[in-house]
Amino acid sequence: MDRSMKPVWVTGAGGLIGAELVRQASSQAPGWRVIPLTRRELDLTDEAAVTRRFREDQPRVIVHCAGLTRGAQCDVDPTLARALNVEVTRRLACLGGESVFVFFSTDLLFDGRRGWYAEQDEPRPRGVYCETKREGELATLEHSRHIVLRTTLNYGRSPSGDRSFNEDMLRAASAGRRIKLFTDEYRCPIPWTETARATWDLVNGLLEPSALPAPAGIFHVAGAERLSRWEIGKLVAELHPELQGALEPTSIRDYQGPPRPADSSLRCERIRPWLTSRLPGFKEWVRAKTAHGAS
Ligand SMILES: NC(=O)c1ccc[n+]([C@@H]2O[C@H](COP(=O)([O-])OP(=O)(O)OC[C@H]3O[C@@H](n4cnc5c(N)ncnc54)[C@H](OP(=O)(O)O)[C@@H]3O)[C@@H](O)[C@H]2O)c1
């Protein structure tokens, strides 16, 4: 290992996006020595252990993917949601003198009435997950050099096989359950590989010398197409034919659960100057995959 490379922590390295960041590091982050932190490696709620490890590693950047990421889990245990999504975030953001902290947040903190939200639009989070993610954002943005990366529905394969929405769909279908998908709720889905690549592009912008200013503040990272949940489901079924027949269209008007943003599509212009290739639309990405016979 080249010790002259700058150390970077990736937390949540056992999760969907964190594991992909680690996998891509040798190709996308050649200037960095990536230190993957799974929960087993370092429990981020153990403040003393985190401080000790930070002093040892002295990471120049912390890419923070860990958190309580499922809305339902956050509703069941709001105390844990706050501890992980807010307090751990606040402590990591405060740790290093010169280090840059990158916090992953979500498109779901917009109210979804309008769609195509830009970074400067006002979040109106509802529900424990979204409220704690917004508090995590605000704790991050107290430091002017830090970064908030808001992403959206990520298609992908996680190490545990149970993190992404498509993995949820496959599990439901194999249990013989019908998968109801809204024809009138919209997101801009993105493959997890593209989220990780865009993240490394941005983090690489922190290396000196760079033609661009060091990135800081809020950035949106999402697919280029706004699609309904139903359209997204049908595209996922092109990659996983075992889903065909299990999908059923429905309307958000018939939904009884906690509030959901109807349209949380994101504008992603701000990150563009740092990107090495453009963020694709999900349909375009799926069609390219199926043309090559892979999922
Ligand atoms: N995936 C999406 O579609 C999506 C969309 C919008 C925003 N985001 C945000 O993007 C980030 C990454 O998402 P993801 O999908 O990769 O999440 P994920 O797969 O759920 O991964 C989260 C990771 O956090 C770890 N973790 C939980 N508690 C911990 C603790 N006390 N100490 C250390 N690690 C702990 C988990 O460890 P275990 O594996 O041991 O549980 C897990 O590996 C999150 O902040 C999420 O809110 C994701």
mmCIF file of C-alpha atoms and ligand atoms in Angstrom:
data_model
loop_
_atom_site.group_PDB
_atom_site.id
_atom_site.type_symbol
_atom_site.label_atom_id
_atom_site.label_comp_id
_atom_site.label_asym_id
_atom_site.label_seq_id
_atom_site.Cartn_x
_atom_site.Cartn_y
_atom_site.Cartn_z
ATOM 1 C CA MET A 1 0.000 0.000 0.000
ATOM 2 C CA ASP A 2 1.288 3.474 -0.922
ATOM 3 C CA ARG A 3 1.397 5.392 2.399
ATOM 4 C CA SER A 4 1.904 8.709 0.548
ATOM 5 C CA MET A 5 -1.670 8.556 -0.725
ATOM 6 C CA LYS A 6 -4.152 10.560 1.324
ATOM 7 C CA PRO A 7 -6.307 8.487 3.690
ATOM 8 C CA VAL A 8 -10.065 8.542 3.245
ATOM 9 C CA TRP A 9 -12.608 6.854 5.496
ATOM 10 C CA VAL A 10 -15.660 5.223 3.935
ATOM 11 C CA THR A 11 -18.229 4.508 6.659
ATOM 12 C CA GLY A 12 -21.099 2.095 6.005
ATOM 13 C CA ALA A 13 -18.621 0.068 3.939
ATOM 14 C CA GLY A 14 -20.813 -3.029 4.388
ATOM 15 C CA GLY A 15 -23.845 -1.256 2.873
ATOM 16 C CA LEU A 16 -25.052 -0.684 -0.678
ATOM 17 C CA ILE A 17 -23.261 2.545 -1.613
ATOM 18 C CA GLY A 18 -20.308 2.256 0.801
ATOM 19 C CA ALA A 19 -19.310 -1.188 -0.502
ATOM 20 C CA GLU A 20 -19.452 0.079 -4.084
ATOM 21 C CA LEU A 21 -17.284 3.085 -3.192
ATOM 22 C CA VAL A 22 -14.705 0.688 -1.773
ATOM 23 C CA ARG A 23 -14.947 -1.623 -4.808
ATOM 24 C CA GLN A 24 -14.354 1.297 -7.213
ATOM 25 C CA ALA A 25 -11.537 2.857 -5.209
ATOM 26 C CA SER A 26 -8.633 1.368 -7.167
ATOM 27 C CA SER A 27 -9.996 2.655 -10.490
ATOM 28 C CA GLN A 28 -11.819 5.855 -9.469
ATOM 29 C CA ALA A 29 -9.817 7.076 -6.472
ATOM 30 C CA PRO A 30 -6.150 6.460 -7.307
ATOM 31 C CA GLY A 31 -4.956 9.403 -5.196
ATOM 32 C CA TRP A 32 -6.555 8.042 -2.050
ATOM 33 C CA ARG A 33 -5.813 5.292 0.452
ATOM 34 C CA VAL A 34 -9.299 4.039 1.220
ATOM 35 C CA ILE A 35 -10.025 2.812 4.737
ATOM 36 C CA PRO A 36 -13.304 0.862 4.672
ATOM 37 C CA LEU A 37 -15.219 1.022 7.956
ATOM 38 C CA THR A 38 -17.944 -1.533 8.491
ATOM 39 C CA ARG A 39 -19.956 -1.519 11.695
ATOM 40 C CA ARG A 40 -17.931 -4.534 12.837
ATOM 41 C CA GLU A 41 -14.690 -2.623 12.264
ATOM 42 C CA LEU A 42 -15.872 0.505 14.098
ATOM 43 C CA ASP A 43 -19.214 1.114 15.807
ATOM 44 C CA LEU A 44 -19.767 4.794 15.087
ATOM 45 C CA THR A 45 -21.895 5.244 18.209
ATOM 46 C CA ASP A 46 -18.791 4.437 20.314
ATOM 47 C CA GLU A 47 -17.493 7.997 20.589
ATOM 48 C CA ALA A 48 -14.188 7.131 22.297
ATOM 49 C CA ALA A 49 -13.357 4.410 19.753
ATOM 50 C CA VAL A 50 -14.156 6.777 16.847
ATOM 51 C CA THR A 51 -11.931 9.537 18.249
ATOM 52 C CA ARG A 52 -9.092 7.053 18.843
ATOM 53 C CA ARG A 53 -9.358 5.622 15.344
ATOM 54 C CA PHE A 54 -9.540 9.123 13.807
ATOM 55 C CA ARG A 55 -6.278 10.072 15.549
ATOM 56 C CA GLU A 56 -4.616 6.886 14.244
ATOM 57 C CA ASP A 57 -5.805 7.144 10.621
ATOM 58 C CA GLN A 58 -5.970 10.961 10.272
ATOM 59 C CA PRO A 59 -8.320 10.753 7.279
ATOM 60 C CA ARG A 60 -8.232 13.747 4.962
ATOM 61 C CA VAL A 61 -11.830 12.967 3.927
ATOM 62 C CA ILE A 62 -14.669 11.069 5.624
ATOM 63 C CA VAL A 63 -17.295 9.727 3.215
ATOM 64 C CA HIS A 64 -20.133 8.936 5.569
ATOM 65 C CA CYS A 65 -22.544 6.327 4.166
ATOM 66 C CA ALA A 66 -23.527 4.727 7.479
ATOM 67 C CA GLY A 67 -26.862 5.482 9.056
ATOM 68 C CA LEU A 68 -30.284 4.142 9.864
ATOM 69 C CA THR A 69 -31.448 4.175 6.285
ATOM 70 C CA ARG A 70 -34.861 2.517 6.288
ATOM 71 C CA GLY A 71 -37.848 4.759 7.004
ATOM 72 C CA ALA A 72 -39.737 1.966 8.781
ATOM 73 C CA GLN A 73 -36.773 1.221 11.108
ATOM 74 C CA CYS A 74 -36.548 4.929 11.950
ATOM 75 C CA ASP A 75 -40.261 5.020 12.837
ATOM 76 C CA VAL A 76 -39.861 1.988 15.114
ATOM 77 C CA ASP A 77 -36.769 3.376 16.872
ATOM 78 C CA PRO A 78 -36.604 7.188 16.557
ATOM 79 C CA THR A 79 -33.977 7.352 19.333
ATOM 80 C CA LEU A 80 -31.593 5.143 17.366
ATOM 81 C CA ALA A 81 -32.413 7.094 14.184
ATOM 82 C CA ARG A 82 -31.449 10.343 15.914
ATOM 83 C CA ALA A 83 -28.319 8.814 17.465
ATOM 84 C CA LEU A 84 -27.073 7.510 14.096
ATOM 85 C CA ASN A 85 -28.362 10.035 11.581
ATOM 86 C CA VAL A 86 -27.842 13.187 13.672
ATOM 87 C CA GLU A 87 -25.491 12.715 16.635
ATOM 88 C CA VAL A 88 -22.942 10.442 14.905
ATOM 89 C CA THR A 89 -23.037 12.802 11.909
ATOM 90 C CA ARG A 90 -22.479 15.869 14.092
ATOM 91 C CA ARG A 91 -19.507 14.259 15.852
ATOM 92 C CA LEU A 92 -17.868 13.097 12.605
ATOM 93 C CA ALA A 93 -18.387 16.534 11.055
ATOM 94 C CA CYS A 94 -16.629 18.138 14.047
ATOM 95 C CA LEU A 95 -13.689 15.702 14.207
ATOM 96 C CA GLY A 96 -10.944 16.943 12.001
ATOM 97 C CA GLY A 97 -9.280 20.317 11.703
ATOM 98 C CA GLU A 98 -8.623 20.156 7.967
ATOM 99 C CA SER A 99 -10.528 17.014 6.996
ATOM 100 C CA VAL A 100 -13.573 17.235 4.742
ATOM 101 C CA PHE A 101 -16.753 15.418 5.713
ATOM 102 C CA VAL A 102 -19.169 14.102 3.053
ATOM 103 C CA PHE A 103 -22.678 13.332 4.311
ATOM 104 C CA PHE A 104 -25.153 11.259 2.288
ATOM 105 C CA SER A 105 -28.676 12.601 2.371
ATOM 106 C CA THR A 106 -31.912 12.001 0.524
ATOM 107 C CA ASP A 107 -34.294 13.502 -2.042
ATOM 108 C CA LEU A 108 -37.160 12.532 0.286
ATOM 109 C CA LEU A 109 -36.699 15.617 2.428
ATOM 110 C CA PHE A 110 -38.553 17.711 -0.161
ATOM 111 C CA ASP A 111 -42.341 17.842 0.110
ATOM 112 C CA GLY A 112 -42.712 16.471 -3.433
ATOM 113 C CA ARG A 113 -45.449 18.886 -4.529
ATOM 114 C CA ARG A 114 -43.435 20.370 -7.402
ATOM 115 C CA GLY A 115 -40.547 18.079 -8.402
ATOM 116 C CA TRP A 116 -37.193 18.873 -10.072
ATOM 117 C CA TYR A 117 -35.720 20.299 -6.864
ATOM 118 C CA ALA A 118 -32.415 22.186 -6.957
ATOM 119 C CA GLU A 119 -29.902 22.328 -4.111
ATOM 120 C CA GLN A 120 -31.114 25.723 -2.889
ATOM 121 C CA ASP A 121 -34.786 24.703 -2.684
ATOM 122 C CA GLU A 122 -36.292 24.581 0.781
ATOM 123 C CA PRO A 123 -36.527 21.076 2.312
ATOM 124 C CA ARG A 124 -39.755 20.236 4.141
ATOM 125 C CA PRO A 125 -38.979 16.865 5.714
ATOM 126 C CA ARG A 126 -41.774 14.756 7.158
ATOM 127 C CA GLY A 127 -41.247 11.572 9.154
ATOM 128 C CA VAL A 128 -38.363 10.449 11.366
ATOM 129 C CA TYR A 129 -35.989 9.318 8.580
ATOM 130 C CA CYS A 130 -36.288 12.560 6.593
ATOM 131 C CA GLU A 131 -36.246 14.822 9.647
ATOM 132 C CA THR A 132 -33.091 13.181 11.020
ATOM 133 C CA LYS A 133 -31.405 13.330 7.606
ATOM 134 C CA ARG A 134 -32.172 17.058 7.405
ATOM 135 C CA GLU A 135 -30.722 17.578 10.894
ATOM 136 C CA GLY A 136 -27.639 15.660 9.760
ATOM 137 C CA GLU A 137 -27.388 18.000 6.766
ATOM 138 C CA LEU A 138 -27.591 21.085 8.966
ATOM 139 C CA ALA A 139 -24.917 19.716 11.342
ATOM 140 C CA THR A 140 -22.694 19.108 8.287
ATOM 141 C CA LEU A 141 -23.324 22.533 6.768
ATOM 142 C CA GLU A 142 -22.204 24.279 9.963
ATOM 143 C CA HIS A 143 -18.704 23.683 8.531
ATOM 144 C CA SER A 144 -18.185 25.600 5.301
ATOM 145 C CA ARG A 145 -15.748 23.077 3.759
ATOM 146 C CA HIS A 146 -18.041 20.052 4.189
ATOM 147 C CA ILE A 147 -20.260 18.390 1.577
ATOM 148 C CA VAL A 148 -23.844 17.102 1.572
ATOM 149 C CA LEU A 149 -24.584 14.621 -1.223
ATOM 150 C CA ARG A 150 -28.306 14.146 -1.724
ATOM 151 C CA THR A 151 -29.084 11.022 -3.652
ATOM 152 C CA THR A 152 -32.264 9.140 -4.486
ATOM 153 C CA LEU A 153 -33.568 5.645 -5.129
ATOM 154 C CA ASN A 154 -30.425 3.594 -5.848
ATOM 155 C CA TYR A 155 -30.712 0.430 -7.930
ATOM 156 C CA GLY A 156 -27.957 -1.968 -6.911
ATOM 157 C CA ARG A 157 -26.531 -5.123 -5.412
ATOM 158 C CA SER A 158 -25.531 -4.922 -1.756
ATOM 159 C CA PRO A 159 -23.102 -7.300 -0.004
ATOM 160 C CA SER A 160 -25.924 -8.543 2.265
ATOM 161 C CA GLY A 161 -28.416 -8.770 -0.628
ATOM 162 C CA ASP A 162 -31.141 -6.952 1.329
ATOM 163 C CA ARG A 163 -30.519 -3.206 1.040
ATOM 164 C CA SER A 164 -31.665 -1.890 -2.343
ATOM 165 C CA PHE A 165 -35.265 -1.453 -3.531
ATOM 166 C CA ASN A 166 -34.696 -4.013 -6.298
ATOM 167 C CA GLU A 167 -33.453 -6.552 -3.742
ATOM 168 C CA ASP A 168 -36.653 -5.884 -1.734
ATOM 169 C CA MET A 169 -38.720 -6.471 -4.874
ATOM 170 C CA LEU A 170 -36.977 -9.766 -5.621
ATOM 171 C CA ARG A 171 -37.510 -10.983 -2.062
ATOM 172 C CA ALA A 172 -41.199 -10.072 -2.197
ATOM 173 C CA ALA A 173 -41.660 -11.822 -5.544
ATOM 174 C CA SER A 174 -39.902 -14.983 -4.391
ATOM 175 C CA ALA A 175 -42.206 -15.052 -1.333
ATOM 176 C CA GLY A 176 -45.144 -14.946 -3.758
ATOM 177 C CA ARG A 177 -46.226 -11.414 -2.781
ATOM 178 C CA ARG A 178 -47.732 -8.915 -5.258
ATOM 179 C CA ILE A 179 -45.658 -5.723 -5.687
ATOM 180 C CA LYS A 180 -47.889 -2.654 -5.916
ATOM 181 C CA LEU A 181 -46.234 0.304 -7.617
ATOM 182 C CA PHE A 182 -47.532 3.873 -7.865
ATOM 183 C CA THR A 183 -48.132 5.205 -11.360
ATOM 184 C CA ASP A 184 -48.220 8.753 -9.928
ATOM 185 C CA GLU A 185 -45.170 8.920 -7.607
ATOM 186 C CA TYR A 186 -41.940 10.069 -9.260
ATOM 187 C CA ARG A 187 -38.199 9.740 -8.548
ATOM 188 C CA CYS A 188 -35.001 9.941 -10.615
ATOM 189 C CA PRO A 189 -33.501 6.489 -9.895
ATOM 190 C CA ILE A 190 -29.788 5.959 -10.282
ATOM 191 C CA PRO A 191 -27.598 2.837 -10.380
ATOM 192 C CA TRP A 192 -25.404 2.549 -7.285
ATOM 193 C CA THR A 193 -22.325 2.312 -9.502
ATOM 194 C CA GLU A 194 -23.077 5.807 -10.860
ATOM 195 C CA THR A 195 -23.640 7.257 -7.386
ATOM 196 C CA ALA A 196 -20.270 5.882 -6.287
ATOM 197 C CA ARG A 197 -18.505 7.146 -9.420
ATOM 198 C CA ALA A 198 -19.970 10.651 -9.009
ATOM 199 C CA THR A 199 -18.940 10.633 -5.341
ATOM 200 C CA TRP A 200 -15.346 9.790 -6.223
ATOM 201 C CA ASP A 201 -15.370 12.472 -8.951
ATOM 202 C CA LEU A 202 -16.367 15.026 -6.324
ATOM 203 C CA VAL A 203 -13.898 13.749 -3.723
ATOM 204 C CA ASN A 204 -11.129 13.816 -6.347
ATOM 205 C CA GLY A 205 -11.918 17.525 -6.679
ATOM 206 C CA LEU A 206 -10.476 17.922 -3.160
ATOM 207 C CA LEU A 207 -7.038 16.787 -4.325
ATOM 208 C CA GLU A 208 -4.498 19.475 -5.141
ATOM 209 C CA PRO A 209 -3.919 20.776 -7.741
ATOM 210 C CA SER A 210 -7.338 20.903 -9.342
ATOM 211 C CA ALA A 211 -8.630 23.059 -12.185
ATOM 212 C CA LEU A 212 -11.852 23.564 -10.243
ATOM 213 C CA PRO A 213 -12.441 25.070 -6.799
ATOM 214 C CA ALA A 214 -12.731 22.558 -3.959
ATOM 215 C CA PRO A 215 -16.360 21.362 -3.872
ATOM 216 C CA ALA A 216 -18.344 22.323 -0.757
ATOM 217 C CA GLY A 217 -21.999 22.600 0.260
ATOM 218 C CA ILE A 218 -24.950 20.657 -1.147
ATOM 219 C CA PHE A 219 -24.853 18.539 -4.332
ATOM 220 C CA HIS A 220 -27.608 16.455 -5.902
ATOM 221 C CA VAL A 221 -26.727 13.076 -7.454
ATOM 222 C CA ALA A 222 -29.595 11.364 -9.266
ATOM 223 C CA GLY A 223 -30.496 9.779 -12.578
ATOM 224 C CA ALA A 224 -31.316 12.053 -15.509
ATOM 225 C CA GLU A 225 -34.871 10.737 -16.006
ATOM 226 C CA ARG A 226 -37.961 11.321 -13.876
ATOM 227 C CA LEU A 227 -39.885 8.056 -13.781
ATOM 228 C CA SER A 228 -42.926 6.781 -11.920
ATOM 229 C CA ARG A 229 -42.527 3.903 -9.465
ATOM 230 C CA TRP A 230 -44.473 1.760 -11.939
ATOM 231 C CA GLU A 231 -42.121 2.667 -14.824
ATOM 232 C CA ILE A 232 -39.136 1.991 -12.552
ATOM 233 C CA GLY A 233 -40.553 -1.419 -11.572
ATOM 234 C CA LYS A 234 -41.096 -2.411 -15.197
ATOM 235 C CA LEU A 235 -37.492 -1.447 -16.010
ATOM 236 C CA VAL A 236 -36.192 -3.496 -13.071
ATOM 237 C CA ALA A 237 -38.240 -6.434 -14.401
ATOM 238 C CA GLU A 238 -36.350 -6.151 -17.706
ATOM 239 C CA LEU A 239 -33.197 -6.943 -15.708
ATOM 240 C CA HIS A 240 -34.917 -9.520 -13.474
ATOM 241 C CA PRO A 241 -37.554 -11.383 -15.512
ATOM 242 C CA GLU A 242 -38.641 -13.309 -12.378
ATOM 243 C CA LEU A 243 -40.428 -10.086 -11.354
ATOM 244 C CA GLN A 244 -42.660 -10.096 -14.412
ATOM 245 C CA GLY A 245 -46.175 -11.039 -13.398
ATOM 246 C CA ALA A 246 -45.630 -9.924 -9.766
ATOM 247 C CA LEU A 247 -45.952 -6.189 -10.493
ATOM 248 C CA GLU A 248 -49.243 -4.347 -10.160
ATOM 249 C CA PRO A 249 -49.945 -0.662 -10.938
ATOM 250 C CA THR A 250 -51.681 1.405 -8.255
ATOM 251 C CA SER A 251 -52.243 5.078 -7.362
ATOM 252 C CA ILE A 252 -50.852 7.118 -4.491
ATOM 253 C CA ARG A 253 -54.484 8.269 -4.008
ATOM 254 C CA ASP A 254 -55.337 4.776 -2.727
ATOM 255 C CA TYR A 255 -52.406 4.710 -0.258
ATOM 256 C CA GLN A 256 -53.180 4.904 3.494
ATOM 257 C CA GLY A 257 -49.686 5.028 5.147
ATOM 258 C CA PRO A 258 -47.436 7.884 6.354
ATOM 259 C CA PRO A 259 -46.951 10.898 4.028
ATOM 260 C CA ARG A 260 -44.769 10.364 0.926
ATOM 261 C CA PRO A 261 -43.469 13.013 -1.467
ATOM 262 C CA ALA A 262 -45.282 12.523 -4.787
ATOM 263 C CA ASP A 263 -42.450 13.925 -6.901
ATOM 264 C CA SER A 264 -38.939 14.187 -5.466
ATOM 265 C CA SER A 265 -37.115 14.450 -8.812
ATOM 266 C CA LEU A 266 -33.760 16.241 -8.483
ATOM 267 C CA ARG A 267 -31.880 18.705 -10.662
ATOM 268 C CA CYS A 268 -28.181 17.818 -10.699
ATOM 269 C CA GLU A 269 -26.526 20.687 -12.589
ATOM 270 C CA ARG A 270 -24.320 21.791 -9.691
ATOM 271 C CA ILE A 271 -22.148 18.655 -9.605
ATOM 272 C CA ARG A 272 -21.610 18.568 -13.382
ATOM 273 C CA PRO A 273 -18.245 20.431 -13.593
ATOM 274 C CA TRP A 274 -16.633 17.773 -11.364
ATOM 275 C CA LEU A 275 -18.087 14.744 -13.195
ATOM 276 C CA THR A 276 -15.911 12.659 -15.516
ATOM 277 C CA SER A 277 -19.034 11.400 -17.317
ATOM 278 C CA ARG A 278 -22.662 12.475 -17.213
ATOM 279 C CA LEU A 279 -25.258 10.908 -14.931
ATOM 280 C CA PRO A 280 -27.372 8.571 -17.115
ATOM 281 C CA GLY A 281 -31.132 8.139 -17.107
ATOM 282 C CA PHE A 282 -32.245 4.852 -15.529
ATOM 283 C CA LYS A 283 -34.081 3.663 -18.666
ATOM 284 C CA GLU A 284 -31.018 4.319 -20.787
ATOM 285 C CA TRP A 285 -28.789 2.462 -18.290
ATOM 286 C CA VAL A 286 -31.141 -0.554 -18.097
ATOM 287 C CA ARG A 287 -31.440 -0.772 -21.895
ATOM 288 C CA ALA A 288 -27.639 -0.665 -22.220
ATOM 289 C CA LYS A 289 -27.398 -3.465 -19.649
ATOM 290 C CA THR A 290 -30.010 -5.670 -21.312
ATOM 291 C CA ALA A 291 -28.337 -5.094 -24.704
ATOM 292 C CA HIS A 292 -25.185 -6.579 -23.151
ATOM 293 C CA GLY A 293 -27.141 -9.394 -21.499
ATOM 294 C CA ALA A 294 -26.279 -8.516 -17.873
ATOM 295 C CA SER A 295 -28.073 -7.404 -14.699
HETATM 296 N N1 LIG B 1 -29.713 3.494 -1.161
HETATM 297 C C1 LIG B 1 -30.549 4.457 -1.464
HETATM 298 O O1 LIG B 1 -31.452 4.259 -2.316
HETATM 299 C C2 LIG B 1 -30.405 5.808 -0.814
HETATM 300 C C3 LIG B 1 -31.266 6.845 -1.227
HETATM 301 C C4 LIG B 1 -31.124 8.109 -0.641
HETATM 302 C C5 LIG B 1 -30.162 8.331 0.332
HETATM 303 N N2 LIG B 1 -29.363 7.295 0.733
HETATM 304 C C6 LIG B 1 -28.377 7.545 1.787
HETATM 305 O O2 LIG B 1 -27.120 7.099 1.340
HETATM 306 C C7 LIG B 1 -26.361 6.541 2.437
HETATM 307 C C8 LIG B 1 -25.910 5.136 2.094
HETATM 308 O O3 LIG B 1 -27.071 4.345 1.816
HETATM 309 P P1 LIG B 1 -27.009 2.784 1.642
HETATM 310 O O4 LIG B 1 -28.172 2.401 0.819
HETATM 311 O O5 LIG B 1 -25.637 2.356 1.219
HETATM 312 O O6 LIG B 1 -27.297 2.325 3.142
HETATM 313 P P2 LIG B 1 -27.177 0.852 3.779
HETATM 314 O O7 LIG B 1 -26.970 -0.165 2.705
HETATM 315 O O8 LIG B 1 -28.348 0.693 4.680
HETATM 316 O O9 LIG B 1 -25.849 0.956 4.616
HETATM 317 C C9 LIG B 1 -25.804 1.649 5.827
HETATM 318 C C10 LIG B 1 -24.642 1.101 6.606
HETATM 319 O O10 LIG B 1 -24.557 1.764 7.877
HETATM 320 C C11 LIG B 1 -24.010 0.818 8.776
HETATM 321 N N3 LIG B 1 -24.243 1.172 10.162
HETATM 322 C C12 LIG B 1 -25.412 1.203 10.826
HETATM 323 N N4 LIG B 1 -25.203 1.495 12.121
HETATM 324 C C13 LIG B 1 -23.862 1.633 12.282
HETATM 325 C C14 LIG B 1 -23.030 1.911 13.391
HETATM 326 N N5 LIG B 1 -23.531 2.110 14.617
HETATM 327 N N6 LIG B 1 -21.688 1.964 13.205
HETATM 328 C C15 LIG B 1 -21.164 1.754 11.990
HETATM 329 N N7 LIG B 1 -21.910 1.499 10.884
HETATM 330 C C16 LIG B 1 -23.242 1.425 11.042
HETATM 331 C C17 LIG B 1 -24.755 -0.468 8.415
HETATM 332 O O11 LIG B 1 -24.056 -1.556 8.958
HETATM 333 P P3 LIG B 1 -24.716 -3.027 8.950
HETATM 334 O O12 LIG B 1 -24.487 -3.517 7.544
HETATM 335 O O13 LIG B 1 -23.925 -3.754 9.961
HETATM 336 O O14 LIG B 1 -26.147 -2.857 9.273
HETATM 337 C C18 LIG B 1 -24.760 -0.405 6.890
HETATM 338 O O15 LIG B 1 -23.675 -1.092 6.322
HETATM 339 C C19 LIG B 1 -27.300 6.612 3.653
HETATM 340 O O16 LIG B 1 -26.971 7.759 4.404
HETATM 341 C C20 LIG B 1 -28.687 6.756 3.056
HETATM 342 O O17 LIG B 1 -29.539 7.468 3.927
HETATM 343 C C21 LIG B 1 -29.459 6.045 0.177
#
